[in-house]
XYZ file of C-alpha atoms in Angstrom:
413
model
C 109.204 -103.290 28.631
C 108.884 -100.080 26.415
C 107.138 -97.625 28.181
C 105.988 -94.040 26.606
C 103.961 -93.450 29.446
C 102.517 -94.716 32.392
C 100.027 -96.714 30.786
C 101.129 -96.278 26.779
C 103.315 -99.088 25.861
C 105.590 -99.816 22.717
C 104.779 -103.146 21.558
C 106.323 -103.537 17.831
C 109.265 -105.772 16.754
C 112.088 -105.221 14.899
C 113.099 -107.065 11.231
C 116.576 -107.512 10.343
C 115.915 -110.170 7.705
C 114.158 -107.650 5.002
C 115.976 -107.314 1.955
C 113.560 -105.156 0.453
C 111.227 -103.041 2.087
C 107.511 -102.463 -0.377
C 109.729 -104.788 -2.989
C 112.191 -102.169 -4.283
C 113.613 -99.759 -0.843
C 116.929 -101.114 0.397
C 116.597 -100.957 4.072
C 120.334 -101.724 5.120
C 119.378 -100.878 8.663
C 116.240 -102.962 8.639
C 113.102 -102.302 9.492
C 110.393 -101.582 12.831
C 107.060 -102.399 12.532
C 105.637 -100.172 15.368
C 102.472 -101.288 17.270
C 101.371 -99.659 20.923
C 98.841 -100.554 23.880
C 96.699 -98.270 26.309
C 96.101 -99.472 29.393
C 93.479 -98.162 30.966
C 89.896 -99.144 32.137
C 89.428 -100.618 28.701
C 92.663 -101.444 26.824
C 93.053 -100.615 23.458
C 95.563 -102.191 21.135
C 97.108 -99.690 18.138
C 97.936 -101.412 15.325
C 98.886 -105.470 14.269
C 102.145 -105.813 12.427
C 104.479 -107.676 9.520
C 103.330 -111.524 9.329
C 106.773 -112.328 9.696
C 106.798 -110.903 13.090
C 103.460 -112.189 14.440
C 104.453 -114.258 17.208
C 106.870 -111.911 18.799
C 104.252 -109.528 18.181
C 101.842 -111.751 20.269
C 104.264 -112.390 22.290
C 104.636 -109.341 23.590
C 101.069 -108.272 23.422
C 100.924 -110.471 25.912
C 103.593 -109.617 28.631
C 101.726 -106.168 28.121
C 98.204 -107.390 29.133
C 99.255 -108.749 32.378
C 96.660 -111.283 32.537
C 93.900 -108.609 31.089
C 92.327 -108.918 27.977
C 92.049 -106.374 25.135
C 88.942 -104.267 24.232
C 89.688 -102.381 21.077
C 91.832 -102.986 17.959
C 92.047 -99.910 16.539
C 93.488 -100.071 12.959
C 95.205 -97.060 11.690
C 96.617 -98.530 8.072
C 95.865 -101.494 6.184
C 98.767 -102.118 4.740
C 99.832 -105.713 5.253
C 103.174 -104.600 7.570
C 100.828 -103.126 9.896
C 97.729 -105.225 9.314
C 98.734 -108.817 8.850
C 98.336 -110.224 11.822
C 94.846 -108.993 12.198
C 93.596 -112.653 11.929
C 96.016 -114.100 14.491
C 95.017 -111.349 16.894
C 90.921 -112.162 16.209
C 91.592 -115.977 16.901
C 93.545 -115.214 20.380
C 91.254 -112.271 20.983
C 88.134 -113.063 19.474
C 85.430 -110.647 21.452
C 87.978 -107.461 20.724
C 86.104 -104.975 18.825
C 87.571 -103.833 15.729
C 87.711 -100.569 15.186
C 88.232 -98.726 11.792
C 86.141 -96.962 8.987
C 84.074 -97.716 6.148
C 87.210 -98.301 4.153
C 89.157 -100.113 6.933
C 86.394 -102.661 6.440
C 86.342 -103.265 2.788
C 89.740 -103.546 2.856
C 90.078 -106.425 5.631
C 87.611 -108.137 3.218
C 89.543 -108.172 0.936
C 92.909 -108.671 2.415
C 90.997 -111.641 4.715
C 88.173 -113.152 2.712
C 85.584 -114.544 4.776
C 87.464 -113.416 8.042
C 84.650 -113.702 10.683
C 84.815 -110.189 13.239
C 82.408 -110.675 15.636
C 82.557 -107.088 17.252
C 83.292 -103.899 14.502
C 83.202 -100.195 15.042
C 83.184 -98.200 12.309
C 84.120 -94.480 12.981
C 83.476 -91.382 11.291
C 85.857 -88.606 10.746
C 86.385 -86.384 14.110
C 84.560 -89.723 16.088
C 85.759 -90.622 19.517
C 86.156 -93.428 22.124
C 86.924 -93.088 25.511
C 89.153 -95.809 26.932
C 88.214 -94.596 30.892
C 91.158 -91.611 31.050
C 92.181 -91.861 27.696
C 89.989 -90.146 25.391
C 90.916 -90.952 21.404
C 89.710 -88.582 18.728
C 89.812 -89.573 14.753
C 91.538 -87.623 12.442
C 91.025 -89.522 8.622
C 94.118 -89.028 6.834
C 93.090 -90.076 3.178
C 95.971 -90.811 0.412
C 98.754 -90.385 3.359
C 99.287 -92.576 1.886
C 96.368 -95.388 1.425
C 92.613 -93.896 0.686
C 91.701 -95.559 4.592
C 94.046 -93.829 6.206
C 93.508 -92.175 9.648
C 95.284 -91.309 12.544
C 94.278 -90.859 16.443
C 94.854 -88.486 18.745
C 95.145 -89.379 22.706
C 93.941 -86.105 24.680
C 95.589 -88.055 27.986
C 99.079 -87.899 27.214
C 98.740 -86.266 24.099
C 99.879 -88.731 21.826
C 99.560 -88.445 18.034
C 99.440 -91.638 16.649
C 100.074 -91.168 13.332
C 100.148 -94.537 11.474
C 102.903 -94.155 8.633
C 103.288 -90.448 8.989
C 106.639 -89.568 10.994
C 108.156 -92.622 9.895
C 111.426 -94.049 8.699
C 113.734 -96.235 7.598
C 115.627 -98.565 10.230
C 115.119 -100.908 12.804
C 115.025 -98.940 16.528
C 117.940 -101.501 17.852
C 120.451 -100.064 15.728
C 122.036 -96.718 16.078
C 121.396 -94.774 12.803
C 124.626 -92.466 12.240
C 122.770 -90.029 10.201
C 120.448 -89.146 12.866
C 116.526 -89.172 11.702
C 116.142 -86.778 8.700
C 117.974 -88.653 6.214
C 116.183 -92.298 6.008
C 113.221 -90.146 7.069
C 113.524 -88.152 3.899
C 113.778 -91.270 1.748
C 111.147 -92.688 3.397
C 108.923 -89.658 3.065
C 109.699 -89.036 -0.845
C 109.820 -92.404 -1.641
C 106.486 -93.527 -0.297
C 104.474 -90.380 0.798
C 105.921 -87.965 -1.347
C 103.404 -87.793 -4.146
C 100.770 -86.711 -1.777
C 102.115 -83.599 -0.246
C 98.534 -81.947 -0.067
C 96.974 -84.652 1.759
C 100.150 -84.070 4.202
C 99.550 -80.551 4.194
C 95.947 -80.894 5.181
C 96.694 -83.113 8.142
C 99.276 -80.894 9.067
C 96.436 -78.239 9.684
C 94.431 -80.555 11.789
C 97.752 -81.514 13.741
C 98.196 -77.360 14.182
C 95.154 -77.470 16.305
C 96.076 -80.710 18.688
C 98.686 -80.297 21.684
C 101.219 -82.861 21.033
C 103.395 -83.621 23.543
C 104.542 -87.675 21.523
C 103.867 -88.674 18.053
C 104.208 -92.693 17.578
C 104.589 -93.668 14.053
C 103.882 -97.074 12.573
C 107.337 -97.293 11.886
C 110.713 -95.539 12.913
C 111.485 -94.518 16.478
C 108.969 -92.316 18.892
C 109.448 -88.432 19.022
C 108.373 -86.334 21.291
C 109.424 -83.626 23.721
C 108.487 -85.617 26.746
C 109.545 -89.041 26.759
C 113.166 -88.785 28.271
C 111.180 -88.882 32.215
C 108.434 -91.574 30.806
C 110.340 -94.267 29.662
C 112.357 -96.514 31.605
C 116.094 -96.444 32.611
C 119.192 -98.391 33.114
C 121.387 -97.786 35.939
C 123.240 -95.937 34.010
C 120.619 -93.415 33.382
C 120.426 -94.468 29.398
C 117.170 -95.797 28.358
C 116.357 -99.848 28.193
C 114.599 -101.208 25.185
C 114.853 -100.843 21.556
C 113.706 -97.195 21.393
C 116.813 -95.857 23.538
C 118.863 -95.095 20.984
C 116.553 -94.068 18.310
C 114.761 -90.904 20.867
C 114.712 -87.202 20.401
C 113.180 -84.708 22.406
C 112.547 -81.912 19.452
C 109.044 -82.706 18.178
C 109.571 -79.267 16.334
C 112.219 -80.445 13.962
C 110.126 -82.868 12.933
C 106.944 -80.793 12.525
C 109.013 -78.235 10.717
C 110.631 -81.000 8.470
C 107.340 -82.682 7.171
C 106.008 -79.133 6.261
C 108.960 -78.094 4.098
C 109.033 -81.921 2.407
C 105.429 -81.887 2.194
C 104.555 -78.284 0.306
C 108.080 -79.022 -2.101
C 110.349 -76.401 -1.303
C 113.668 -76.857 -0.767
C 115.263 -77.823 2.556
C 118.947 -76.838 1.110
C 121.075 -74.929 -0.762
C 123.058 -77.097 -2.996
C 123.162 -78.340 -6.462
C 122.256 -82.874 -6.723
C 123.861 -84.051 -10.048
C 122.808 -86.973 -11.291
C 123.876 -89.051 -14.589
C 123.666 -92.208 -16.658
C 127.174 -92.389 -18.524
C 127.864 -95.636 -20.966
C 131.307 -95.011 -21.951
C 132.681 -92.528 -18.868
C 132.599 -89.549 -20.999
C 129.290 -87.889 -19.466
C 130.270 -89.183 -16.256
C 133.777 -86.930 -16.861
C 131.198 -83.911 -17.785
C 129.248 -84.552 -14.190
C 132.678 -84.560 -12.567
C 133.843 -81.540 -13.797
C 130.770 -79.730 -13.080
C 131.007 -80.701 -9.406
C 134.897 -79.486 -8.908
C 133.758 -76.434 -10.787
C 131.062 -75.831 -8.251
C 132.887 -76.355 -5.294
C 135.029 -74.479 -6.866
C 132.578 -71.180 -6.625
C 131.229 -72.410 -2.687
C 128.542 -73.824 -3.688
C 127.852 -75.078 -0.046
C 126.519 -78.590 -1.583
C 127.263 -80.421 -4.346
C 125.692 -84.192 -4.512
C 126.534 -86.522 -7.520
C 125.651 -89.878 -7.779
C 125.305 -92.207 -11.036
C 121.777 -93.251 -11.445
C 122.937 -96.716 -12.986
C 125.057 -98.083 -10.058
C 123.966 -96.030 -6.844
C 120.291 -96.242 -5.103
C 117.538 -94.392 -7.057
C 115.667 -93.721 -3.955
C 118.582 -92.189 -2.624
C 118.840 -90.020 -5.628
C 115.392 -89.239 -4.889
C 116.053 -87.919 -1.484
C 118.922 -86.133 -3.011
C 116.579 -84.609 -6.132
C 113.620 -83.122 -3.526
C 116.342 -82.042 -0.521
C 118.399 -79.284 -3.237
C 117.541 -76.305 -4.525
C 119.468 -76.854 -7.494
C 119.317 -80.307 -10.335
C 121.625 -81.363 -12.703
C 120.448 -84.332 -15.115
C 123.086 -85.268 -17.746
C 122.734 -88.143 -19.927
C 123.506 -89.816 -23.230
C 120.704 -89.949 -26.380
C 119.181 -93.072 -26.436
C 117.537 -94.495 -28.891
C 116.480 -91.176 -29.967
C 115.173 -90.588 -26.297
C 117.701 -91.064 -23.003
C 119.435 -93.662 -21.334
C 116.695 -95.791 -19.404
C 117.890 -95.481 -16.150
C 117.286 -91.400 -16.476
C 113.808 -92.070 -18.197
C 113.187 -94.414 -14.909
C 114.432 -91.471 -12.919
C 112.366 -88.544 -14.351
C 109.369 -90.427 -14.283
C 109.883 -90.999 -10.504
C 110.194 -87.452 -10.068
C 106.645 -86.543 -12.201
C 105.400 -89.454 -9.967
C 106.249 -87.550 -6.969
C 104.909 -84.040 -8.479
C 108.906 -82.560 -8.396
C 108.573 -78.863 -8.419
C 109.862 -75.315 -7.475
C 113.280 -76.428 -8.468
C 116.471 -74.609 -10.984
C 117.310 -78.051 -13.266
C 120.122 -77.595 -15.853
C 120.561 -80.095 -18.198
C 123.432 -81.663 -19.759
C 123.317 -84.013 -23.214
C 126.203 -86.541 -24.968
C 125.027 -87.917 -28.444
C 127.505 -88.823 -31.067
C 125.425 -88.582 -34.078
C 122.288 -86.686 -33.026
C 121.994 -85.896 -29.246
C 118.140 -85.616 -28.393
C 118.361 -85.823 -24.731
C 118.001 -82.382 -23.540
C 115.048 -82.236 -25.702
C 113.589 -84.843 -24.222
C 114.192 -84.418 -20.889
C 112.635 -81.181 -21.273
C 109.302 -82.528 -22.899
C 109.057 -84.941 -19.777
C 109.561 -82.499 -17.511
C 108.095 -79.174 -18.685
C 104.923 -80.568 -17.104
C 105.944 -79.871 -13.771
C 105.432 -77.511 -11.095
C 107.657 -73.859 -11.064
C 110.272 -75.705 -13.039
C 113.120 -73.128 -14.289
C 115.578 -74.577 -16.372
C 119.002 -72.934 -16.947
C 120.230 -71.041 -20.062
C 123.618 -72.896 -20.452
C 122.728 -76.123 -20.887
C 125.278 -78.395 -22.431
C 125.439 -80.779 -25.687
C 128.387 -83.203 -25.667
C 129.503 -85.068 -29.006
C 131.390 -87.968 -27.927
C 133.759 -86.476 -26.331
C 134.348 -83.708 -24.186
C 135.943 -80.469 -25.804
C 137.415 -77.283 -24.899
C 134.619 -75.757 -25.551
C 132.435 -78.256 -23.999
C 134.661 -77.428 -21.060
C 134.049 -73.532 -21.090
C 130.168 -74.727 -21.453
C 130.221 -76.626 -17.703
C 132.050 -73.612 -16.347
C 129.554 -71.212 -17.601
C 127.099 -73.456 -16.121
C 128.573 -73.558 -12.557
C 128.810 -69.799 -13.117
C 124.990 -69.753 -12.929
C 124.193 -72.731 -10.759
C 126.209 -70.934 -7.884
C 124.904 -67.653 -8.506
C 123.213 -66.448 -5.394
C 125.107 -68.669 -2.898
């Protein structure tokens, strides 16, 4: 059993048979669905989870309850990989109260038409229930990233449970060897990332809490005091699927969804990313990159937004200080995969950034223009003076273009 506490309990399941997480996120790790139980005088239940995990869900709701019976679903999101099994939980637990807000409601209505709930509580903004020791307090997080949204806050242990806030990509029984931030950061971008002022304003309402655990709806727990709560081997490593997945520096994290959230720049480096149909843009990127490595920049990222993962790209786009977009003309416009790409980025409100960019067009390149009339929209956008037009084929002087383009991209490094 996965305890975060005495009487706080880890309850989710794992999913390793996801090929696509939301329809389009390639989750090669798979995937937690996170749910969690307080025991106390009355029991509270955080959360349902995936419909293709209901009965192990139930399953171990069960082994959980010892015997007892639940008082209070409390339901944090209503999306369907944390709200799903909401009906299965009502027909083995039919006098639990239900516990959400006005929107929580409408949206179970719609989700479950004509879903009979005999108990509801419908909670305001700041509203509390005591559980006996356990006191929760609401904190309504709207468009973080559904308009329902809210999170709860256990004065006991002081446990923030967030609902997909904190969250990331991976299943908690595999060891991820990039540590947290990086599926983390694709999650956040690719899912949350368009509402970084709704994160901001939670963020201030977190400021004012003493949190000691947060416990996401998906992704492992983090906190600064679970390494004595939760249970050990005989080894002294912890048992369960969260052992692996821990850390202890709730900090980081704090820190990390502040910089993502309000659009600066975590790093120094320079992303590059390009659509090439006949290699010789692709050649152009290339260069570029050996030319700033060249100079110490201290990262260079290049990936080709035809063949490698656009949410990756993504990550790459928002975690640099520095973008490079080359493409080919298209149809008098660019290359779709790079239209695709930009309008991700104007999706996601991309700002506070240096972007150079870089053009191929045999007969008459349009690309840089208009990449720069889909992005001149944006936020604290600076774009570079030596940007470059390919024709065909790179030149000499195409050549001493990219390196006076590396000469500014690394100045200041």
């Amino acid at each position: 059993m996965n305890k975060i506490t005495d009487s706080v309990i880890y309850i989710g399941a794992n999913d390793h048979d996801i090929d696509l997480f939301e329809g389009h996120f390639e989750v090669p790790l798979g995937m937690s669905y996170n749910s969690y139980i307080i025991m106390d005088e009355k029991i509270a239940v955080m959360d349902t989870i995936d419909r293709h995990k209901t009965d192990e869900w139930l399953a171990n709701l069960k082994e959980a309850l010892a015997g007892r019976t639940p008082d209070y679903l409390i339901i944090h999101h209503m999306e369907p990989d944390h709200s799903a099994s909401i009906a299965a939980f009502l027909a083995a637990y039919p006098n639990a109260t239900v516990v959400g807000n006005k929107k929580t409601f409408n949206m179970i209505s719609q989700f479950f038409p004509g879903l009979a709930i005999a108990n509801k509580l419908e909670m305001e903004n700041g509203g509390t229930l005591s559980l006996g020791t356990h006191e929760l307090t609401f904190i309504f997080a709207p468009m973080v990233h559904w308009p329902e949204v809210m999170m709860s806050y256990d004065s006991a242990d002081k446990i923030l449970f967030s609902a997909d806030a904190f969250g990331k990509f991976g299943a908690l029984d595999v060891e991820d060897p990039e540590g947290w931030a990086c599926e983390a950061r694709r999650y956040y971008f690719g899912i949350v990332g368009k509402y970084g002022a709704q994160v901001q304003a939670v963020l201030k309402k977190a400021a004012d809490l003493d949190i000691k655990t947060i416990c996401p709806l998906h992704g492992p727990v983090l906190g600064t005091n679970l390494g004595e709560n939760l249970d050990t081997n005989l080894d002294g490593t912890l048992s369960g699927d969260l052992g692996a997945n821990l850390d202890k520096n709730l900090d980081y994290y704090l820190n990390l969804y502040n910089i993502w959230s309000s659009y600066e720049p975590e790093s120094k480096g320079v992303c590059i990313l390009y659509t090439s149909v006949y290699g010789n843009t692709k050649e152009a990127a290339e260069l570029l990159a050996e030319e700033l490595r060249a100079r110490g920049v201290p990262k260079v990222a290049i990936s080709d937004l035809a063949r490698d993962d656009i949410h990756e790209c993504i990550e790459d786009a928002f975690r640099y200080d520095k973008l490079v977009l080359a493409t080919t003309t298209y149809n008098a416009d660019v290359f779709p995969f790079m239209r695709e790409f930009i309008e991700m980025l104007r999706e996601r409100s991309y700002q506070k950034r240096t972007v150079a960019l870089i053009e191929n067009g045999s007969w008459a390149p349009m690309a840089i223009k208009a990449m720069k009339a889909k992005l001149e929209s944006l936020k604290e956008i600076t774009f570079t003076e030596n940007n470059v037009t390919i024709l065909s084929a790179l030149t000499d002087e195409n050549r001493a273009q990219l390196a006076a383009l590396a000469d500014e991209l690394a100045a200041g490094y």
